[in-house]
Amino acid sequence: MAKKKKLGLEDLGGFVFSTNDDFSLETDEITETLAPDQQYLEAHFSNKGRGGKIVTVISGFQGTEDDLKQLGKFLKTQCGVGGTVKSGEILIQGNYRDKIMQLLQGKGYRIKRVGG
């Protein structure tokens, strides 16, 4: 006889159930993007969970999702590679950390090299 799979919270599809009448789901979404000179970004590269392929990860951006996507698109076109924006981070395919740091410093961002 097959075992039944136990359902977890992630299996509910993002629904939140509450019996509290005063419950409100608050989001911490930032509605305004900080100026580049007020941003503290971190640049590192990683290959974990990617089949050994290296990606450059830019994290620490504080602003709207659209502005983050715009910055990601700028970096991808300047490096001539692919990438994506996930979970508030910009992922660029390959180890382009030094080039990306120069590009972001040229736009006025404060960026720190993290890791090897």
mmCIF file of C-alpha atoms in Angstrom, residues 24-70:
data_model
loop_
_atom_site.group_PDB
_atom_site.id
_atom_site.type_symbol
_atom_site.label_atom_id
_atom_site.label_comp_id
_atom_site.label_asym_id
_atom_site.label_seq_id
_atom_site.Cartn_x
_atom_site.Cartn_y
_atom_site.Cartn_z
ATOM 1 C CA SER A 24 -3.768 41.687 7.576
ATOM 2 C CA LEU A 25 -0.978 40.337 5.454
ATOM 3 C CA GLU A 26 1.697 43.025 5.533
ATOM 4 C CA THR A 27 4.375 43.109 2.901
ATOM 5 C CA ASP A 28 7.696 44.842 3.309
ATOM 6 C CA GLU A 29 7.831 45.867 -0.328
ATOM 7 C CA ILE A 30 9.914 48.967 -0.877
ATOM 8 C CA THR A 31 8.009 51.580 -2.840
ATOM 9 C CA GLU A 32 10.952 53.870 -3.545
ATOM 10 C CA THR A 33 14.421 53.112 -4.828
ATOM 11 C CA LEU A 34 17.352 54.608 -2.971
ATOM 12 C CA ALA A 35 19.865 56.724 -4.878
ATOM 13 C CA PRO A 36 22.923 54.810 -6.142
ATOM 14 C CA ASP A 37 25.260 56.560 -3.688
ATOM 15 C CA GLN A 38 23.087 55.306 -0.797
ATOM 16 C CA GLN A 39 23.109 51.680 -1.983
ATOM 17 C CA TYR A 40 25.516 49.122 -0.493
ATOM 18 C CA LEU A 41 25.766 46.181 -2.865
ATOM 19 C CA GLU A 42 27.725 42.950 -2.540
ATOM 20 C CA ALA A 43 29.303 41.058 -5.437
ATOM 21 C CA HIS A 44 30.254 37.415 -5.154
ATOM 22 C CA PHE A 45 30.230 34.337 -7.322
ATOM 23 C CA SER A 46 28.713 30.965 -6.628
ATOM 24 C CA ASN A 47 28.378 27.555 -8.245
ATOM 25 C CA LYS A 48 26.273 25.814 -5.619
ATOM 26 C CA GLY A 49 23.114 24.180 -6.906
ATOM 27 C CA ARG A 50 23.918 25.068 -10.507
ATOM 28 C CA GLY A 51 25.593 21.921 -11.767
ATOM 29 C CA GLY A 52 29.083 23.400 -11.332
ATOM 30 C CA LYS A 53 28.349 26.460 -13.448
ATOM 31 C CA ILE A 54 29.542 29.749 -11.968
ATOM 32 C CA VAL A 55 27.272 32.774 -11.629
ATOM 33 C CA THR A 56 28.039 36.256 -10.352
ATOM 34 C CA VAL A 57 25.549 37.290 -7.669
ATOM 35 C CA ILE A 58 24.779 40.939 -6.886
ATOM 36 C CA SER A 59 22.786 41.383 -3.681
ATOM 37 C CA GLY A 60 21.786 44.162 -1.303
ATOM 38 C CA PHE A 61 19.770 46.292 -3.751
ATOM 39 C CA GLN A 62 17.114 48.372 -2.009
ATOM 40 C CA GLY A 63 14.358 49.497 -4.298
ATOM 41 C CA THR A 64 11.498 48.438 -6.501
ATOM 42 C CA GLU A 65 11.465 45.198 -8.428
ATOM 43 C CA ASP A 66 11.288 47.097 -11.727
ATOM 44 C CA ASP A 67 14.436 49.094 -10.937
ATOM 45 C CA LEU A 68 16.234 45.894 -9.955
ATOM 46 C CA LYS A 69 15.227 44.290 -13.257
ATOM 47 C CA GLN A 70 16.443 47.373 -15.142
#
